[in-house]
Amino acid sequence: MKFTLLGTGTSTGVPSIGCECETCTSDDARDKRLRVSVLVEHDGQTVLVDTSSDFRQQALRCGLKRLDAVLITHCHADHIFGLDDIRPLNFRHGALGVYANDRAWLDIRRIFQYIFEPSHFGGGLPQVLAHTVEPGAQFCLSPLLRVTPIEVIHGRLPVMAYRFNDFAYLTDLSEIPAASVEMLRGLDVLVLDCLRIRPHPTHLWLERALEYVEELRPRRTFFTHIAHDIKHARDSALLPDGVEFAYDGLEINDE
Ligand SMILES: [Zn+2]
Ligand SMILES: [Zn+2]
Ligand SMILES: [Zn+2]
């Protein structure tokens, strides 16, 4: 199993437009964060979680050649606005399976109405095979790649997190319901939302994120969806052993 963090930034990206703070002006490549998404590679499958608003740039940067599936967490702009950019992959390889929950499908069909109700458009539309996921309803993308959709709460919005065998990806959440905690036991790798040091109403912040790490006890944890409040080198000292801030391009492998 390999996770490649294609983006690790909050919804504005880092640097934030017009900002001259210590992080936004940093020379450290780890302080330059595109909008969040992760590429999962295992058992011959290449799976993307979220078509971020930076998807095109991320796909070019990592040399992406094909995708076997796209999984959507929720439909905030930073997670979905790159959906149109799957088209070059469709041209080469055909329609692509996209997995999302009922609520996200309502939003996807509204935001990208032209995909689902083409009228006077010519060709060149994204080709999407819609699959609906439900919390706890596992499915296999290949014999050795089992996916568990897990519901987490993002402010008031229930959103999807995904477990891939013993790796899990949980972005954009402020709370993990008790039933979902039970689906996150025995993890090798946890990638978890940690927006900043100070509290926030719809995201985990450092103290809350570390409480979940303590509760779930994954072998390794990487924080993502990071705002400019966090400067990688300066703030990594705040983290206990086994916990790191992720950065764009980071590859996490089975050990
Ligand atoms: Zn987000
Ligand atoms: Zn800044
Ligand atoms: Zn969000």
PDB file of C-alpha atoms and ligand atoms in Angstrom:
ATOM      1  CA  MET A   1       0.000   0.000   0.000  1.00  0.00           C
ATOM      2  CA  LYS A   2       1.220   3.448  -0.841  1.00  0.00           C
ATOM      3  CA  PHE A   3      -0.368   6.804   0.006  1.00  0.00           C
ATOM      4  CA  THR A   4       0.922   9.850  -1.879  1.00  0.00           C
ATOM      5  CA  LEU A   5      -0.270  13.119  -0.360  1.00  0.00           C
ATOM      6  CA  LEU A   6      -0.972  15.239  -3.440  1.00  0.00           C
ATOM      7  CA  GLY A   7      -2.100  18.211  -1.377  1.00  0.00           C
ATOM      8  CA  THR A   8      -2.038  18.956   2.356  1.00  0.00           C
ATOM      9  CA  GLY A   9      -3.336  22.529   2.557  1.00  0.00           C
ATOM     10  CA  THR A  10      -6.504  24.079   3.890  1.00  0.00           C
ATOM     11  CA  SER A  11      -9.191  25.373   1.523  1.00  0.00           C
ATOM     12  CA  THR A  12      -7.280  28.541   0.542  1.00  0.00           C
ATOM     13  CA  GLY A  13      -4.050  26.687  -0.103  1.00  0.00           C
ATOM     14  CA  VAL A  14      -0.782  27.852   1.453  1.00  0.00           C
ATOM     15  CA  PRO A  15       0.566  30.428   0.770  1.00  0.00           C
ATOM     16  CA  SER A  16      -2.711  32.269   1.138  1.00  0.00           C
ATOM     17  CA  ILE A  17      -3.245  34.986  -1.471  1.00  0.00           C
ATOM     18  CA  GLY A  18      -1.902  38.336  -0.251  1.00  0.00           C
ATOM     19  CA  CYS A  19      -0.519  36.992   3.036  1.00  0.00           C
ATOM     20  CA  GLU A  20       2.995  37.857   4.189  1.00  0.00           C
ATOM     21  CA  CYS A  21       3.125  35.723   7.337  1.00  0.00           C
ATOM     22  CA  GLU A  22       6.124  33.577   8.269  1.00  0.00           C
ATOM     23  CA  THR A  23       4.638  30.445   6.666  1.00  0.00           C
ATOM     24  CA  CYS A  24       3.328  32.063   3.496  1.00  0.00           C
ATOM     25  CA  THR A  25       6.746  33.627   2.824  1.00  0.00           C
ATOM     26  CA  SER A  26       8.713  30.503   3.855  1.00  0.00           C
ATOM     27  CA  ASP A  27      11.312  28.983   1.497  1.00  0.00           C
ATOM     28  CA  ASP A  28      10.607  25.509   2.897  1.00  0.00           C
ATOM     29  CA  ALA A  29       8.836  23.413   0.236  1.00  0.00           C
ATOM     30  CA  ARG A  30       6.873  21.727   3.036  1.00  0.00           C
ATOM     31  CA  ASP A  31       5.131  25.064   3.710  1.00  0.00           C
ATOM     32  CA  LYS A  32       3.680  25.156   0.182  1.00  0.00           C
ATOM     33  CA  ARG A  33       0.398  23.291   0.321  1.00  0.00           C
ATOM     34  CA  LEU A  34      -2.078  22.622  -2.456  1.00  0.00           C
ATOM     35  CA  ARG A  35      -5.662  21.669  -1.655  1.00  0.00           C
ATOM     36  CA  VAL A  36      -6.002  18.232  -0.028  1.00  0.00           C
ATOM     37  CA  SER A  37      -6.143  14.915  -1.806  1.00  0.00           C
ATOM     38  CA  VAL A  38      -4.422  11.551  -1.619  1.00  0.00           C
ATOM     39  CA  LEU A  39      -3.479   8.928  -4.176  1.00  0.00           C
ATOM     40  CA  VAL A  40      -3.790   5.333  -2.962  1.00  0.00           C
ATOM     41  CA  GLU A  41      -1.884   2.621  -4.831  1.00  0.00           C
ATOM     42  CA  HIS A  42      -2.277  -1.053  -3.995  1.00  0.00           C
ATOM     43  CA  ASP A  43      -2.803  -4.389  -5.720  1.00  0.00           C
ATOM     44  CA  GLY A  44      -2.591  -2.839  -9.186  1.00  0.00           C
ATOM     45  CA  GLN A  45      -5.185  -0.165  -8.387  1.00  0.00           C
ATOM     46  CA  THR A  46      -4.692   3.604  -8.391  1.00  0.00           C
ATOM     47  CA  VAL A  47      -7.381   5.418  -6.436  1.00  0.00           C
ATOM     48  CA  LEU A  48      -7.793   9.140  -5.838  1.00  0.00           C
ATOM     49  CA  VAL A  49      -9.599  10.604  -2.832  1.00  0.00           C
ATOM     50  CA  ASP A  50     -11.163  13.938  -3.841  1.00  0.00           C
ATOM     51  CA  THR A  51     -10.679  15.854  -7.093  1.00  0.00           C
ATOM     52  CA  SER A  52      -9.305  18.972  -5.431  1.00  0.00           C
ATOM     53  CA  SER A  53      -9.377  22.407  -7.003  1.00  0.00           C
ATOM     54  CA  ASP A  54      -5.653  21.793  -7.694  1.00  0.00           C
ATOM     55  CA  PHE A  55      -6.169  18.330  -9.238  1.00  0.00           C
ATOM     56  CA  ARG A  56      -4.784  19.164 -12.675  1.00  0.00           C
ATOM     57  CA  GLN A  57      -1.576  20.581 -11.249  1.00  0.00           C
ATOM     58  CA  GLN A  58      -1.246  17.656  -8.821  1.00  0.00           C
ATOM     59  CA  ALA A  59      -1.780  15.048 -11.539  1.00  0.00           C
ATOM     60  CA  LEU A  60       0.884  16.644 -13.731  1.00  0.00           C
ATOM     61  CA  ARG A  61       3.267  17.030 -10.799  1.00  0.00           C
ATOM     62  CA  CYS A  62       3.080  13.332  -9.823  1.00  0.00           C
ATOM     63  CA  GLY A  63       3.035  12.048 -13.414  1.00  0.00           C
ATOM     64  CA  LEU A  64      -0.397  10.466 -13.048  1.00  0.00           C
ATOM     65  CA  LYS A  65      -1.109   8.104 -15.960  1.00  0.00           C
ATOM     66  CA  ARG A  66      -4.398   6.503 -15.001  1.00  0.00           C
ATOM     67  CA  LEU A  67      -7.006   6.174 -12.254  1.00  0.00           C
ATOM     68  CA  ASP A  68      -9.155   3.178 -11.409  1.00  0.00           C
ATOM     69  CA  ALA A  69     -11.558   5.017  -9.083  1.00  0.00           C
ATOM     70  CA  VAL A  70     -12.247   8.353  -7.424  1.00  0.00           C
ATOM     71  CA  LEU A  71     -13.665   8.527  -3.887  1.00  0.00           C
ATOM     72  CA  ILE A  72     -15.283  11.739  -2.674  1.00  0.00           C
ATOM     73  CA  THR A  73     -15.330  12.853   0.974  1.00  0.00           C
ATOM     74  CA  HIS A  74     -17.718  15.823   0.569  1.00  0.00           C
ATOM     75  CA  CYS A  75     -18.495  18.638  -1.829  1.00  0.00           C
ATOM     76  CA  HIS A  76     -16.803  21.720  -0.461  1.00  0.00           C
ATOM     77  CA  ALA A  77     -15.085  23.504  -3.325  1.00  0.00           C
ATOM     78  CA  ASP A  78     -11.546  22.549  -2.300  1.00  0.00           C
ATOM     79  CA  HIS A  79     -12.441  18.819  -2.555  1.00  0.00           C
ATOM     80  CA  ILE A  80     -14.528  18.664  -5.722  1.00  0.00           C
ATOM     81  CA  PHE A  81     -13.812  21.520  -8.099  1.00  0.00           C
ATOM     82  CA  GLY A  82     -11.188  19.544 -10.029  1.00  0.00           C
ATOM     83  CA  LEU A  83     -13.705  16.922 -11.207  1.00  0.00           C
ATOM     84  CA  ASP A  84     -13.800  18.298 -14.749  1.00  0.00           C
ATOM     85  CA  ASP A  85     -10.066  17.570 -15.068  1.00  0.00           C
ATOM     86  CA  ILE A  86     -10.576  13.795 -15.144  1.00  0.00           C
ATOM     87  CA  ARG A  87     -11.412  14.260 -18.858  1.00  0.00           C
ATOM     88  CA  PRO A  88      -7.905  13.537 -20.246  1.00  0.00           C
ATOM     89  CA  LEU A  89      -8.004  10.213 -18.334  1.00  0.00           C
ATOM     90  CA  ASN A  90     -11.472   9.482 -19.792  1.00  0.00           C
ATOM     91  CA  PHE A  91     -10.187  10.175 -23.314  1.00  0.00           C
ATOM     92  CA  ARG A  92      -7.441   7.587 -22.818  1.00  0.00           C
ATOM     93  CA  HIS A  93      -9.102   4.985 -20.616  1.00  0.00           C
ATOM     94  CA  GLY A  94     -12.889   5.531 -20.726  1.00  0.00           C
ATOM     95  CA  ALA A  95     -15.400   6.239 -17.998  1.00  0.00           C
ATOM     96  CA  LEU A  96     -14.217   6.444 -14.391  1.00  0.00           C
ATOM     97  CA  GLY A  97     -16.019   5.113 -11.301  1.00  0.00           C
ATOM     98  CA  VAL A  98     -16.738   7.865  -8.784  1.00  0.00           C
ATOM     99  CA  TYR A  99     -17.844   6.917  -5.264  1.00  0.00           C
ATOM    100  CA  ALA A 100     -19.681   9.325  -2.958  1.00  0.00           C
ATOM    101  CA  ASN A 101     -22.498   9.298  -0.419  1.00  0.00           C
ATOM    102  CA  ASP A 102     -26.100  10.312  -1.251  1.00  0.00           C
ATOM    103  CA  ARG A 103     -25.685  13.840  -0.011  1.00  0.00           C
ATOM    104  CA  ALA A 104     -22.508  14.389  -2.026  1.00  0.00           C
ATOM    105  CA  TRP A 105     -24.191  13.035  -5.165  1.00  0.00           C
ATOM    106  CA  LEU A 106     -26.958  15.654  -4.813  1.00  0.00           C
ATOM    107  CA  ASP A 107     -24.277  18.346  -4.716  1.00  0.00           C
ATOM    108  CA  ILE A 108     -22.170  16.843  -7.516  1.00  0.00           C
ATOM    109  CA  ARG A 109     -25.206  16.648  -9.809  1.00  0.00           C
ATOM    110  CA  ARG A 110     -26.053  20.280  -9.023  1.00  0.00           C
ATOM    111  CA  ILE A 111     -22.526  21.734  -9.263  1.00  0.00           C
ATOM    112  CA  PHE A 112     -21.664  19.741 -12.413  1.00  0.00           C
ATOM    113  CA  GLN A 113     -25.145  19.666 -13.946  1.00  0.00           C
ATOM    114  CA  TYR A 114     -23.655  19.820 -17.451  1.00  0.00           C
ATOM    115  CA  ILE A 115     -22.070  16.385 -16.926  1.00  0.00           C
ATOM    116  CA  PHE A 116     -25.340  14.687 -16.065  1.00  0.00           C
ATOM    117  CA  GLU A 117     -27.803  16.612 -18.220  1.00  0.00           C
ATOM    118  CA  PRO A 118     -25.920  17.361 -21.388  1.00  0.00           C
ATOM    119  CA  SER A 119     -28.039  19.232 -23.911  1.00  0.00           C
ATOM    120  CA  HIS A 120     -26.493  21.557 -26.455  1.00  0.00           C
ATOM    121  CA  PHE A 121     -22.923  20.742 -25.440  1.00  0.00           C
ATOM    122  CA  GLY A 122     -20.588  19.017 -27.824  1.00  0.00           C
ATOM    123  CA  GLY A 123     -18.347  16.125 -26.785  1.00  0.00           C
ATOM    124  CA  GLY A 124     -15.532  16.240 -24.276  1.00  0.00           C
ATOM    125  CA  LEU A 125     -17.597  15.887 -21.113  1.00  0.00           C
ATOM    126  CA  PRO A 126     -16.282  14.044 -18.060  1.00  0.00           C
ATOM    127  CA  GLN A 127     -17.410  10.404 -18.092  1.00  0.00           C
ATOM    128  CA  VAL A 128     -18.519   9.421 -14.603  1.00  0.00           C
ATOM    129  CA  LEU A 129     -19.861   6.060 -13.426  1.00  0.00           C
ATOM    130  CA  ALA A 130     -21.752   6.950 -10.244  1.00  0.00           C
ATOM    131  CA  HIS A 131     -21.491   4.661  -7.204  1.00  0.00           C
ATOM    132  CA  THR A 132     -23.141   5.440  -3.869  1.00  0.00           C
ATOM    133  CA  VAL A 133     -21.317   4.590  -0.637  1.00  0.00           C
ATOM    134  CA  GLU A 134     -22.805   4.111   2.816  1.00  0.00           C
ATOM    135  CA  PRO A 135     -21.086   4.234   6.188  1.00  0.00           C
ATOM    136  CA  GLY A 136     -19.734   0.848   7.178  1.00  0.00           C
ATOM    137  CA  ALA A 137     -20.679  -0.806   3.849  1.00  0.00           C
ATOM    138  CA  GLN A 138     -17.312  -2.212   2.767  1.00  0.00           C
ATOM    139  CA  PHE A 139     -16.474  -2.892  -0.839  1.00  0.00           C
ATOM    140  CA  CYS A 140     -13.443  -4.206  -2.701  1.00  0.00           C
ATOM    141  CA  LEU A 141     -11.770  -2.346  -5.565  1.00  0.00           C
ATOM    142  CA  SER A 142      -9.632  -5.445  -6.161  1.00  0.00           C
ATOM    143  CA  PRO A 143      -9.188  -8.736  -4.297  1.00  0.00           C
ATOM    144  CA  LEU A 144      -6.600  -7.204  -1.943  1.00  0.00           C
ATOM    145  CA  LEU A 145      -7.941  -3.659  -1.657  1.00  0.00           C
ATOM    146  CA  ARG A 146     -10.874  -3.373   0.713  1.00  0.00           C
ATOM    147  CA  VAL A 147     -12.471   0.053   1.254  1.00  0.00           C
ATOM    148  CA  THR A 148     -14.551   0.991   4.287  1.00  0.00           C
ATOM    149  CA  PRO A 149     -16.511   4.266   4.070  1.00  0.00           C
ATOM    150  CA  ILE A 150     -16.613   5.811   7.540  1.00  0.00           C
ATOM    151  CA  GLU A 151     -18.835   8.713   8.575  1.00  0.00           C
ATOM    152  CA  VAL A 152     -17.267  11.665  10.406  1.00  0.00           C
ATOM    153  CA  ILE A 153     -18.786  15.042  11.311  1.00  0.00           C
ATOM    154  CA  HIS A 154     -17.495  18.274   9.719  1.00  0.00           C
ATOM    155  CA  GLY A 155     -19.148  21.042  11.762  1.00  0.00           C
ATOM    156  CA  ARG A 156     -22.707  19.801  11.318  1.00  0.00           C
ATOM    157  CA  LEU A 157     -22.185  18.056   7.983  1.00  0.00           C
ATOM    158  CA  PRO A 158     -21.730  14.267   7.924  1.00  0.00           C
ATOM    159  CA  VAL A 159     -18.880  13.556   5.486  1.00  0.00           C
ATOM    160  CA  MET A 160     -17.046  10.420   4.359  1.00  0.00           C
ATOM    161  CA  ALA A 161     -13.677   9.227   5.475  1.00  0.00           C
ATOM    162  CA  TYR A 162     -12.170   6.083   3.951  1.00  0.00           C
ATOM    163  CA  ARG A 163     -10.218   3.161   5.311  1.00  0.00           C
ATOM    164  CA  PHE A 164      -8.094   1.152   2.825  1.00  0.00           C
ATOM    165  CA  ASN A 165      -7.022  -2.073   4.530  1.00  0.00           C
ATOM    166  CA  ASP A 166      -4.937  -0.710   7.460  1.00  0.00           C
ATOM    167  CA  PHE A 167      -4.487   2.812   6.088  1.00  0.00           C
ATOM    168  CA  ALA A 168      -7.148   5.473   6.767  1.00  0.00           C
ATOM    169  CA  TYR A 169      -7.749   8.973   5.407  1.00  0.00           C
ATOM    170  CA  LEU A 170      -9.849  11.365   7.510  1.00  0.00           C
ATOM    171  CA  THR A 171      -9.941  14.962   6.365  1.00  0.00           C
ATOM    172  CA  ASP A 172     -12.394  17.762   7.160  1.00  0.00           C
ATOM    173  CA  LEU A 173     -13.881  16.731  10.467  1.00  0.00           C
ATOM    174  CA  SER A 174     -14.521  18.115  13.914  1.00  0.00           C
ATOM    175  CA  GLU A 175     -15.803  14.894  15.466  1.00  0.00           C
ATOM    176  CA  ILE A 176     -15.550  11.134  14.986  1.00  0.00           C
ATOM    177  CA  PRO A 177     -18.781   9.434  16.139  1.00  0.00           C
ATOM    178  CA  ALA A 178     -18.347   6.491  18.530  1.00  0.00           C
ATOM    179  CA  ALA A 179     -19.474   3.922  15.929  1.00  0.00           C
ATOM    180  CA  SER A 180     -16.849   5.242  13.510  1.00  0.00           C
ATOM    181  CA  VAL A 181     -14.097   5.130  16.153  1.00  0.00           C
ATOM    182  CA  GLU A 182     -14.650   1.370  16.285  1.00  0.00           C
ATOM    183  CA  MET A 183     -13.973   1.112  12.531  1.00  0.00           C
ATOM    184  CA  LEU A 184     -10.593   2.817  12.997  1.00  0.00           C
ATOM    185  CA  ARG A 185      -8.911   0.354  15.341  1.00  0.00           C
ATOM    186  CA  GLY A 186      -5.656  -1.401  14.445  1.00  0.00           C
ATOM    187  CA  LEU A 187      -4.450   1.136  11.864  1.00  0.00           C
ATOM    188  CA  ASP A 188      -0.945   1.147  10.480  1.00  0.00           C
ATOM    189  CA  VAL A 189      -1.308   4.641   9.024  1.00  0.00           C
ATOM    190  CA  LEU A 190      -3.778   7.408   9.870  1.00  0.00           C
ATOM    191  CA  VAL A 191      -3.925  10.626   7.852  1.00  0.00           C
ATOM    192  CA  LEU A 192      -5.967  13.046   9.946  1.00  0.00           C
ATOM    193  CA  ASP A 193      -7.323  16.592   9.698  1.00  0.00           C
ATOM    194  CA  CYS A 194      -5.373  19.102  11.827  1.00  0.00           C
ATOM    195  CA  LEU A 195      -6.089  22.624  10.637  1.00  0.00           C
ATOM    196  CA  ARG A 196      -4.085  24.677  13.101  1.00  0.00           C
ATOM    197  CA  ILE A 197      -3.122  25.102  16.761  1.00  0.00           C
ATOM    198  CA  ARG A 198      -6.116  27.245  17.781  1.00  0.00           C
ATOM    199  CA  PRO A 199      -9.648  25.762  17.998  1.00  0.00           C
ATOM    200  CA  HIS A 200     -11.899  25.852  14.942  1.00  0.00           C
ATOM    201  CA  PRO A 201     -15.651  25.073  14.663  1.00  0.00           C
ATOM    202  CA  THR A 202     -15.526  22.648  11.708  1.00  0.00           C
ATOM    203  CA  HIS A 203     -12.010  21.135  11.779  1.00  0.00           C
ATOM    204  CA  LEU A 204      -9.801  19.361  14.272  1.00  0.00           C
ATOM    205  CA  TRP A 205      -7.070  21.500  15.762  1.00  0.00           C
ATOM    206  CA  LEU A 206      -3.857  20.271  17.371  1.00  0.00           C
ATOM    207  CA  GLU A 207      -5.165  19.355  20.822  1.00  0.00           C
ATOM    208  CA  ARG A 208      -8.314  17.610  19.523  1.00  0.00           C
ATOM    209  CA  ALA A 209      -6.395  15.808  16.777  1.00  0.00           C
ATOM    210  CA  LEU A 210      -3.878  14.491  19.313  1.00  0.00           C
ATOM    211  CA  GLU A 211      -6.737  13.299  21.541  1.00  0.00           C
ATOM    212  CA  TYR A 212      -8.022  11.183  18.657  1.00  0.00           C
ATOM    213  CA  VAL A 213      -4.524   9.843  17.998  1.00  0.00           C
ATOM    214  CA  GLU A 214      -4.386   8.833  21.659  1.00  0.00           C
ATOM    215  CA  GLU A 215      -7.778   7.128  21.400  1.00  0.00           C
ATOM    216  CA  LEU A 216      -7.203   5.343  18.063  1.00  0.00           C
ATOM    217  CA  ARG A 217      -3.526   4.479  18.607  1.00  0.00           C
ATOM    218  CA  PRO A 218      -2.474   4.101  14.943  1.00  0.00           C
ATOM    219  CA  ARG A 219       1.138   3.054  14.411  1.00  0.00           C
ATOM    220  CA  ARG A 220       1.888   6.255  12.422  1.00  0.00           C
ATOM    221  CA  THR A 221      -0.102   9.476  12.032  1.00  0.00           C
ATOM    222  CA  PHE A 222       0.227  12.283   9.489  1.00  0.00           C
ATOM    223  CA  PHE A 223      -1.722  15.541   9.856  1.00  0.00           C
ATOM    224  CA  THR A 224      -3.232  17.222   6.801  1.00  0.00           C
ATOM    225  CA  HIS A 225      -5.561  20.095   5.725  1.00  0.00           C
ATOM    226  CA  ILE A 226      -3.029  22.452   7.311  1.00  0.00           C
ATOM    227  CA  ALA A 227      -3.501  26.232   7.429  1.00  0.00           C
ATOM    228  CA  HIS A 228      -0.752  28.853   7.312  1.00  0.00           C
ATOM    229  CA  ASP A 229      -0.856  29.076  11.126  1.00  0.00           C
ATOM    230  CA  ILE A 230       1.398  26.004  11.098  1.00  0.00           C
ATOM    231  CA  LYS A 231       4.971  26.287   9.873  1.00  0.00           C
ATOM    232  CA  HIS A 232       6.381  22.833   9.240  1.00  0.00           C
ATOM    233  CA  ALA A 233       9.880  23.066  10.731  1.00  0.00           C
ATOM    234  CA  ARG A 234       8.943  25.383  13.605  1.00  0.00           C
ATOM    235  CA  ASP A 235       5.835  23.514  14.743  1.00  0.00           C
ATOM    236  CA  SER A 236       6.910  19.891  14.234  1.00  0.00           C
ATOM    237  CA  ALA A 237       8.468  20.128  17.713  1.00  0.00           C
ATOM    238  CA  LEU A 238       4.920  20.219  19.127  1.00  0.00           C
ATOM    239  CA  LEU A 239       4.206  16.662  17.977  1.00  0.00           C
ATOM    240  CA  PRO A 240       4.826  13.422  19.905  1.00  0.00           C
ATOM    241  CA  ASP A 241       6.711  10.442  18.457  1.00  0.00           C
ATOM    242  CA  GLY A 242       4.807   8.734  15.655  1.00  0.00           C
ATOM    243  CA  VAL A 243       2.956  11.903  14.612  1.00  0.00           C
ATOM    244  CA  GLU A 244       4.077  14.227  11.797  1.00  0.00           C
ATOM    245  CA  PHE A 245       2.733  17.054   9.706  1.00  0.00           C
ATOM    246  CA  ALA A 246       2.271  15.775   6.159  1.00  0.00           C
ATOM    247  CA  TYR A 247       3.481  17.793   3.209  1.00  0.00           C
ATOM    248  CA  ASP A 248       2.738  17.800  -0.511  1.00  0.00           C
ATOM    249  CA  GLY A 249       4.383  14.904  -2.333  1.00  0.00           C
ATOM    250  CA  LEU A 250       4.921  12.850   0.854  1.00  0.00           C
ATOM    251  CA  GLU A 251       4.807   9.104   0.131  1.00  0.00           C
ATOM    252  CA  ILE A 252       3.755   6.747   2.915  1.00  0.00           C
ATOM    253  CA  ASN A 253       4.449   3.048   2.385  1.00  0.00           C
ATOM    254  CA  ASP A 254       3.754  -0.180   4.239  1.00  0.00           C
ATOM    255  CA  GLU A 255       6.635  -1.024   6.514  1.00  0.00           C
TER     256      GLU A 255
HETATM  257 ZN    ZN B   1     -11.479  21.049   2.950  1.00  0.00          ZN
HETATM  258 ZN    ZN B   2       0.009  33.394   5.721  1.00  0.00          ZN
HETATM  259 ZN    ZN B   3     -14.856  20.858   3.984  1.00  0.00          ZN
END
